[in-house]
Amino acid sequence: MREPGTYIVRRYTADRQAQWDEFVDSSRNGTFLHKRGYMDYHAHRFADHSLLFYHGEILAAILPAHIRENCLCSHNGLTYGGLLLSRETTTAAVLDIFGAMQDYLKENSIATSIIYKPTPHIYHSYPCEEDLYALFRCNATLIERKVSSAIPLKNPILIGGRRKLTAKIKSSLHIIEDGDFAAFWSILGERLQGKYNTVPVHSIEEITLLKSRFPENIKLYYVANDKSNILGGVVLFITKNVVHMQYSATTAEGRRISALDYLYEELIYNRFAGKEYFDLGTSVEDGGRYLNNGLIAYKERLGGRAVVYDTYIIDLKKSVND
């Protein structure tokens, strides 16, 4: 039986920013996406209700979250979230934390359900799946399963089916780091609009702001020709263990000469060979119920294999937290 009052729940306020960010850095599963400088760039879109969980004076866990209608969501502005845990926080403690969170929400009439997105294991700096067990104990229901494709960089599958570029073409290509974001964003926007009838999640102003806040975590690499024309590129979100491909796009000429294959080969086998994983992103729609076969086939040809990004719901009226 859970002992009531074991954990104290506090709502995040701006005066706790330093403590929040320090905890992200020391946690087993936090990344720069969980820092307030990243989360708060779109604070106007979300009613923030992030939580901190204390055991006495010790901060044991934090939850990036916001309120939407009668639901506590973790966090729709982030690719992944869930509880961030200290190295000392145990399985039994996480059960208590889940119980304290539910008590807090019920007693203060804040929410009747929780949408929960755990951080995928490839982003863990130390094993950190206590929350998955707690979700099971709370009778949580899996409502989304998005399939991403990740490459283990210590032993990658060799890129298959790649067009072999001639020495002449290679000699005319240049890989540029952190060049012209605005020029690339124009190519990216045109490609997304033409192929998927959509736009980048981040505007050029937003990505420029985030780049200024996290210059070592957000990088643009692109392939240009001798005339300095961009042929294709990728925006990478770089964490301790993982290089995540956030955006990619090519021009028609870039697709003709397989410019992205040339770029990926350099990034995977050379520039980021010391990282653990290269995450190529998800290839699904409708919460995972539709698989884009062409898109995932390309990522699997690069050596990517499945890592899932899950979303659960806890109905507080039905949950068991003892």
CSV table of C-alpha atoms in Angstrom, one decimal:
chain,number,residue,atom,x,y,z
A,1,MET,CA,0.0,0.0,0.0
A,2,ARG,CA,1.4,3.4,-1.0
A,3,GLU,CA,2.1,5.6,2.0
A,4,PRO,CA,0.2,8.9,1.5
A,5,GLY,CA,2.3,12.1,1.5
A,6,THR,CA,5.6,10.4,0.6
A,7,TYR,CA,6.1,12.8,-2.3
A,8,ILE,CA,5.2,16.4,-2.5
A,9,VAL,CA,4.0,17.7,-5.8
A,10,ARG,CA,4.9,21.3,-6.9
A,11,ARG,CA,3.8,23.1,-10.0
A,12,TYR,CA,6.6,24.6,-12.1
A,13,THR,CA,7.1,28.4,-11.8
A,14,ALA,CA,9.7,30.6,-13.5
A,15,ASP,CA,11.7,30.9,-10.2
A,16,ARG,CA,12.4,27.2,-10.4
A,17,GLN,CA,14.0,27.4,-13.8
A,18,ALA,CA,17.6,26.9,-12.6
A,19,GLN,CA,16.6,23.9,-10.5
A,20,TRP,CA,14.6,22.5,-13.4
A,21,ASP,CA,17.4,22.8,-15.9
A,22,GLU,CA,20.0,21.4,-13.5
A,23,PHE,CA,17.8,18.4,-12.9
A,24,VAL,CA,17.4,17.8,-16.7
A,25,ASP,CA,21.2,17.7,-17.0
A,26,SER,CA,21.7,15.2,-14.1
A,27,SER,CA,18.7,13.0,-15.0
A,28,ARG,CA,18.9,9.6,-16.6
A,29,ASN,CA,16.6,10.4,-19.5
A,30,GLY,CA,16.5,14.2,-20.0
A,31,THR,CA,17.7,16.0,-23.2
A,32,PHE,CA,18.0,19.6,-24.2
A,33,LEU,CA,14.3,19.5,-25.4
A,34,HIS,CA,13.3,19.3,-21.8
A,35,LYS,CA,15.2,22.5,-20.9
A,36,ARG,CA,13.0,25.5,-20.2
A,37,GLY,CA,14.8,27.5,-23.0
A,38,TYR,CA,13.4,24.9,-25.5
A,39,MET,CA,10.0,24.3,-23.9
A,40,ASP,CA,9.2,27.9,-23.4
A,41,TYR,CA,9.8,29.1,-26.9
A,42,HIS,CA,6.2,28.0,-27.7
A,43,ALA,CA,4.7,28.7,-24.2
A,44,HIS,CA,2.0,30.8,-25.8
A,45,ARG,CA,0.6,27.7,-27.4
A,46,PHE,CA,0.3,25.6,-24.3
A,47,ALA,CA,-1.1,26.1,-20.8
A,48,ASP,CA,2.0,24.9,-19.0
A,49,HIS,CA,1.4,22.7,-15.9
A,50,SER,CA,4.8,21.1,-15.5
A,51,LEU,CA,5.4,19.3,-12.2
A,52,LEU,CA,8.2,18.7,-9.8
A,53,PHE,CA,8.2,15.8,-7.3
A,54,TYR,CA,10.1,16.2,-4.0
A,55,HIS,CA,10.9,13.6,-1.4
A,56,GLY,CA,11.5,15.9,1.6
A,57,GLU,CA,13.9,18.5,0.2
A,58,ILE,CA,15.2,16.2,-2.5
A,59,LEU,CA,14.0,16.6,-6.1
A,60,ALA,CA,13.4,13.1,-7.4
A,61,ALA,CA,11.5,13.6,-10.7
A,62,ILE,CA,10.1,16.3,-13.0
A,63,LEU,CA,7.3,16.1,-15.6
A,64,PRO,CA,7.1,18.5,-18.6
A,65,ALA,CA,3.4,18.9,-19.0
A,66,HIS,CA,0.5,21.2,-19.9
A,67,ILE,CA,-3.2,21.2,-19.5
A,68,ARG,CA,-5.6,20.7,-22.4
A,69,GLU,CA,-9.3,20.7,-21.4
A,70,ASN,CA,-9.5,18.1,-18.6
A,71,CYS,CA,-6.2,16.4,-19.4
A,72,LEU,CA,-2.7,16.7,-18.2
A,73,CYS,CA,-0.5,16.1,-21.3
A,74,SER,CA,3.2,15.3,-21.2
A,75,HIS,CA,4.0,17.4,-23.4
A,76,ASN,CA,2.4,17.9,-26.9
A,77,GLY,CA,5.0,20.4,-27.7
A,78,LEU,CA,7.8,17.8,-27.4
A,79,THR,CA,8.5,14.7,-29.4
A,80,TYR,CA,9.0,12.7,-26.2
A,81,GLY,CA,8.5,13.5,-22.5
A,82,GLY,CA,7.3,11.6,-19.5
A,83,LEU,CA,8.9,11.7,-16.1
A,84,LEU,CA,12.6,12.6,-16.0
A,85,LEU,CA,14.2,10.7,-13.2
A,86,SER,CA,17.3,11.1,-11.1
A,87,ARG,CA,19.9,8.3,-10.9
A,88,GLU,CA,18.7,7.5,-7.3
A,89,THR,CA,15.0,7.3,-8.0
A,90,THR,CA,13.9,3.6,-7.7
A,91,THR,CA,11.0,1.6,-9.2
A,92,ALA,CA,9.1,1.7,-5.9
A,93,ALA,CA,9.6,5.5,-5.8
A,94,VAL,CA,8.2,5.9,-9.3
A,95,LEU,CA,5.1,4.0,-8.3
A,96,ASP,CA,4.7,6.5,-5.4
A,97,ILE,CA,5.3,9.4,-7.7
A,98,PHE,CA,2.6,8.3,-10.1
A,99,GLY,CA,0.3,7.9,-7.1
A,100,ALA,CA,1.2,11.4,-5.8
A,101,MET,CA,0.6,12.9,-9.3
A,102,GLN,CA,-2.9,11.3,-9.5
A,103,ASP,CA,-3.8,12.4,-6.0
A,104,TYR,CA,-2.7,16.0,-6.8
A,105,LEU,CA,-4.7,16.1,-10.0
A,106,LYS,CA,-7.9,14.7,-8.3
A,107,GLU,CA,-7.7,16.7,-5.1
A,108,ASN,CA,-7.2,19.9,-7.0
A,109,SER,CA,-9.8,19.1,-9.7
A,110,ILE,CA,-7.2,19.8,-12.4
A,111,ALA,CA,-7.6,16.8,-14.7
A,112,THR,CA,-9.6,13.6,-15.2
A,113,SER,CA,-7.0,11.9,-17.4
A,114,ILE,CA,-3.2,11.9,-18.2
A,115,ILE,CA,-1.7,11.7,-21.6
A,116,TYR,CA,1.8,10.3,-21.1
A,117,LYS,CA,4.7,10.1,-23.6
A,118,PRO,CA,7.7,8.2,-22.2
A,119,THR,CA,11.2,9.0,-23.5
A,120,PRO,CA,12.4,6.2,-25.9
A,121,HIS,CA,15.2,4.1,-24.4
A,122,ILE,CA,17.8,5.2,-26.9
A,123,TYR,CA,17.7,8.6,-25.2
A,124,HIS,CA,18.5,7.2,-21.8
A,125,SER,CA,21.9,7.7,-20.4
A,126,TYR,CA,21.2,5.0,-17.8
A,127,PRO,CA,18.3,2.4,-17.8
A,128,CYS,CA,15.2,4.3,-17.1
A,129,GLU,CA,11.9,2.4,-17.7
A,130,GLU,CA,10.4,2.5,-14.3
A,131,ASP,CA,7.6,4.7,-15.7
A,132,LEU,CA,6.6,1.9,-18.1
A,133,TYR,CA,6.1,-0.4,-15.2
A,134,ALA,CA,4.1,2.3,-13.4
A,135,LEU,CA,1.9,2.8,-16.4
A,136,PHE,CA,1.1,-0.9,-16.4
A,137,ARG,CA,0.2,-0.7,-12.7
A,138,CYS,CA,-2.0,2.3,-13.3
A,139,ASN,CA,-4.0,0.4,-16.0
A,140,ALA,CA,-2.8,2.9,-18.7
A,141,THR,CA,-3.9,2.3,-22.2
A,142,LEU,CA,-1.6,2.5,-25.2
A,143,ILE,CA,-3.2,4.9,-27.7
A,144,GLU,CA,-0.4,5.7,-30.1
A,145,ARG,CA,2.7,3.8,-31.3
A,146,LYS,CA,4.9,5.7,-33.8
A,147,VAL,CA,7.7,3.8,-35.5
A,148,SER,CA,11.0,5.6,-35.8
A,149,SER,CA,14.2,4.2,-37.5
A,150,ALA,CA,17.4,4.3,-35.6
A,151,ILE,CA,20.9,3.3,-36.5
A,152,PRO,CA,23.3,1.9,-33.8
A,153,LEU,CA,26.4,3.9,-34.7
A,154,LYS,CA,28.9,1.5,-33.1
A,155,ASN,CA,27.8,-1.2,-35.6
A,156,PRO,CA,25.7,0.2,-38.4
A,157,ILE,CA,24.3,-1.8,-41.3
A,158,LEU,CA,26.1,-0.6,-44.4
A,159,ILE,CA,24.0,1.8,-46.5
A,160,GLY,CA,22.4,-0.3,-49.3
A,161,GLY,CA,21.4,0.5,-52.8
A,162,ARG,CA,23.2,3.8,-52.8
A,163,ARG,CA,23.9,5.5,-56.1
A,164,LYS,CA,27.7,5.6,-56.6
A,165,LEU,CA,28.7,9.2,-57.2
A,166,THR,CA,31.5,9.6,-59.7
A,167,ALA,CA,34.8,11.2,-58.6
A,168,LYS,CA,33.9,14.2,-60.7
A,169,ILE,CA,30.6,14.8,-59.0
A,170,LYS,CA,32.1,14.2,-55.6
A,171,SER,CA,34.8,16.8,-56.2
A,172,SER,CA,32.1,19.4,-57.0
A,173,LEU,CA,30.2,18.8,-53.7
A,174,HIS,CA,30.8,20.4,-50.4
A,175,ILE,CA,29.3,19.6,-47.0
A,176,ILE,CA,28.6,22.8,-45.0
A,177,GLU,CA,27.9,22.9,-41.3
A,178,ASP,CA,25.6,25.6,-39.9
A,179,GLY,CA,25.3,27.6,-43.1
A,180,ASP,CA,22.3,29.5,-44.4
A,181,PHE,CA,19.2,28.3,-42.3
A,182,ALA,CA,16.9,30.7,-44.2
A,183,ALA,CA,17.9,29.3,-47.6
A,184,PHE,CA,17.5,25.8,-46.4
A,185,TRP,CA,14.1,26.6,-44.8
A,186,SER,CA,12.9,27.8,-48.2
A,187,ILE,CA,13.9,24.4,-49.8
A,188,LEU,CA,12.4,22.5,-46.9
A,189,GLY,CA,9.1,24.5,-47.0
A,190,GLU,CA,8.7,24.0,-50.7
A,191,ARG,CA,9.4,20.2,-50.4
A,192,LEU,CA,7.0,19.7,-47.5
A,193,GLN,CA,4.3,21.6,-49.2
A,194,GLY,CA,4.7,19.9,-52.6
A,195,LYS,CA,5.0,16.4,-51.3
A,196,TYR,CA,3.0,16.3,-48.0
A,197,ASN,CA,0.9,19.5,-48.2
A,198,THR,CA,2.3,20.6,-44.8
A,199,VAL,CA,4.9,23.1,-43.4
A,200,PRO,CA,7.8,22.7,-41.0
A,201,VAL,CA,6.8,22.4,-37.3
A,202,HIS,CA,9.2,25.3,-36.6
A,203,SER,CA,9.1,28.6,-38.4
A,204,ILE,CA,12.4,30.0,-39.5
A,205,GLU,CA,12.2,32.5,-36.7
A,206,GLU,CA,11.6,29.8,-34.2
A,207,ILE,CA,14.4,27.5,-35.3
A,208,THR,CA,16.8,30.5,-35.5
A,209,LEU,CA,15.9,31.4,-31.9
A,210,LEU,CA,16.4,27.8,-30.7
A,211,LYS,CA,19.7,27.5,-32.5
A,212,SER,CA,20.9,30.6,-30.7
A,213,ARG,CA,19.9,29.0,-27.4
A,214,PHE,CA,21.3,25.6,-28.1
A,215,PRO,CA,24.1,26.1,-30.7
A,216,GLU,CA,25.8,22.8,-29.9
A,217,ASN,CA,22.5,20.8,-30.0
A,218,ILE,CA,20.9,22.1,-33.2
A,219,LYS,CA,22.9,22.0,-36.4
A,220,LEU,CA,22.3,22.2,-40.1
A,221,TYR,CA,24.4,20.2,-42.5
A,222,TYR,CA,23.9,20.6,-46.2
A,223,VAL,CA,25.4,19.6,-49.5
A,224,ALA,CA,26.3,22.5,-51.9
A,225,ASN,CA,27.8,22.5,-55.3
A,226,ASP,CA,30.7,24.7,-56.6
A,227,LYS,CA,28.2,27.5,-57.2
A,228,SER,CA,27.2,27.4,-53.5
A,229,ASN,CA,23.7,26.2,-54.5
A,230,ILE,CA,22.2,24.0,-51.8
A,231,LEU,CA,21.3,20.6,-53.1
A,232,GLY,CA,20.0,19.0,-49.9
A,233,GLY,CA,20.4,19.1,-46.2
A,234,VAL,CA,19.4,17.9,-42.7
A,235,VAL,CA,18.7,19.7,-39.5
A,236,LEU,CA,20.0,17.6,-36.6
A,237,PHE,CA,18.9,17.7,-32.9
A,238,ILE,CA,22.0,16.4,-31.1
A,239,THR,CA,21.7,14.9,-27.5
A,240,LYS,CA,24.2,13.1,-25.4
A,241,ASN,CA,23.6,9.7,-27.0
A,242,VAL,CA,21.5,10.4,-30.1
A,243,VAL,CA,21.7,12.4,-33.3
A,244,HIS,CA,18.1,12.9,-34.3
A,245,MET,CA,17.2,13.9,-37.9
A,246,GLN,CA,14.6,16.6,-37.3
A,247,TYR,CA,14.2,17.8,-40.9
A,248,SER,CA,15.6,16.8,-44.3
A,249,ALA,CA,15.0,18.1,-47.8
A,250,THR,CA,16.5,18.2,-51.3
A,251,THR,CA,16.1,20.1,-54.5
A,252,ALA,CA,15.3,18.3,-57.7
A,253,GLU,CA,19.0,18.4,-58.7
A,254,GLY,CA,19.9,17.0,-55.2
A,255,ARG,CA,17.5,14.1,-55.7
A,256,ARG,CA,18.9,13.4,-59.1
A,257,ILE,CA,22.4,12.9,-57.8
A,258,SER,CA,21.4,11.4,-54.4
A,259,ALA,CA,22.9,14.3,-52.4
A,260,LEU,CA,21.3,13.1,-49.2
A,261,ASP,CA,22.9,9.6,-49.5
A,262,TYR,CA,26.2,11.3,-49.8
A,263,LEU,CA,25.5,13.5,-46.8
A,264,TYR,CA,24.2,10.7,-44.6
A,265,GLU,CA,27.2,8.5,-45.4
A,266,GLU,CA,29.5,11.3,-44.1
A,267,LEU,CA,27.4,11.9,-41.0
A,268,ILE,CA,26.8,8.3,-40.0
A,269,TYR,CA,30.2,6.9,-40.6
A,270,ASN,CA,32.4,9.9,-39.8
A,271,ARG,CA,31.2,13.0,-38.1
A,272,PHE,CA,28.9,11.2,-35.6
A,273,ALA,CA,30.5,7.8,-35.3
A,274,GLY,CA,31.2,8.4,-31.7
A,275,LYS,CA,27.5,8.7,-30.7
A,276,GLU,CA,25.3,5.8,-29.8
A,277,TYR,CA,22.4,6.2,-32.3
A,278,PHE,CA,21.4,8.1,-35.4
A,279,ASP,CA,17.6,8.5,-35.2
A,280,LEU,CA,16.0,9.1,-38.6
A,281,GLY,CA,12.6,9.9,-37.3
A,282,THR,CA,9.1,8.4,-37.6
A,283,SER,CA,7.5,7.2,-40.8
A,284,VAL,CA,3.8,6.9,-39.7
A,285,GLU,CA,0.6,9.0,-39.6
A,286,ASP,CA,-2.6,8.8,-37.7
A,287,GLY,CA,-0.9,7.9,-34.4
A,288,GLY,CA,0.9,5.0,-36.1
A,289,ARG,CA,-2.1,3.4,-37.8
A,290,TYR,CA,-0.7,4.3,-41.2
A,291,LEU,CA,2.8,3.3,-42.2
A,292,ASN,CA,4.5,5.3,-45.0
A,293,ASN,CA,6.2,2.4,-46.7
A,294,GLY,CA,8.3,4.4,-49.1
A,295,LEU,CA,9.6,6.7,-46.4
A,296,ILE,CA,10.5,3.9,-44.0
A,297,ALA,CA,12.0,1.8,-46.8
A,298,TYR,CA,14.5,4.6,-47.5
A,299,LYS,CA,15.4,4.9,-43.8
A,300,GLU,CA,15.8,1.1,-43.5
A,301,ARG,CA,18.1,1.2,-46.6
A,302,LEU,CA,20.3,3.6,-44.6
A,303,GLY,CA,20.5,1.0,-41.8
A,304,GLY,CA,17.7,2.2,-39.6
A,305,ARG,CA,15.6,-0.3,-37.5
A,306,ALA,CA,12.5,0.2,-35.4
A,307,VAL,CA,12.3,2.2,-32.2
A,308,VAL,CA,8.9,3.1,-31.0
A,309,TYR,CA,7.6,6.3,-29.6
A,310,ASP,CA,4.6,5.5,-27.5
A,311,THR,CA,1.7,7.5,-26.0
A,312,TYR,CA,-0.5,6.2,-23.1
A,313,ILE,CA,-3.6,7.5,-21.4
A,314,ILE,CA,-4.5,7.1,-17.8
A,315,ASP,CA,-8.1,7.5,-16.9
A,316,LEU,CA,-8.0,8.8,-13.3
A,317,LYS,CA,-11.5,7.4,-12.7
A,318,LYS,CA,-10.3,3.9,-13.4
A,319,SER,CA,-6.6,4.0,-12.5
A,320,VAL,CA,-5.3,1.9,-9.6
A,321,ASN,CA,-2.4,3.7,-7.8
A,322,ASP,CA,-2.0,1.8,-4.6
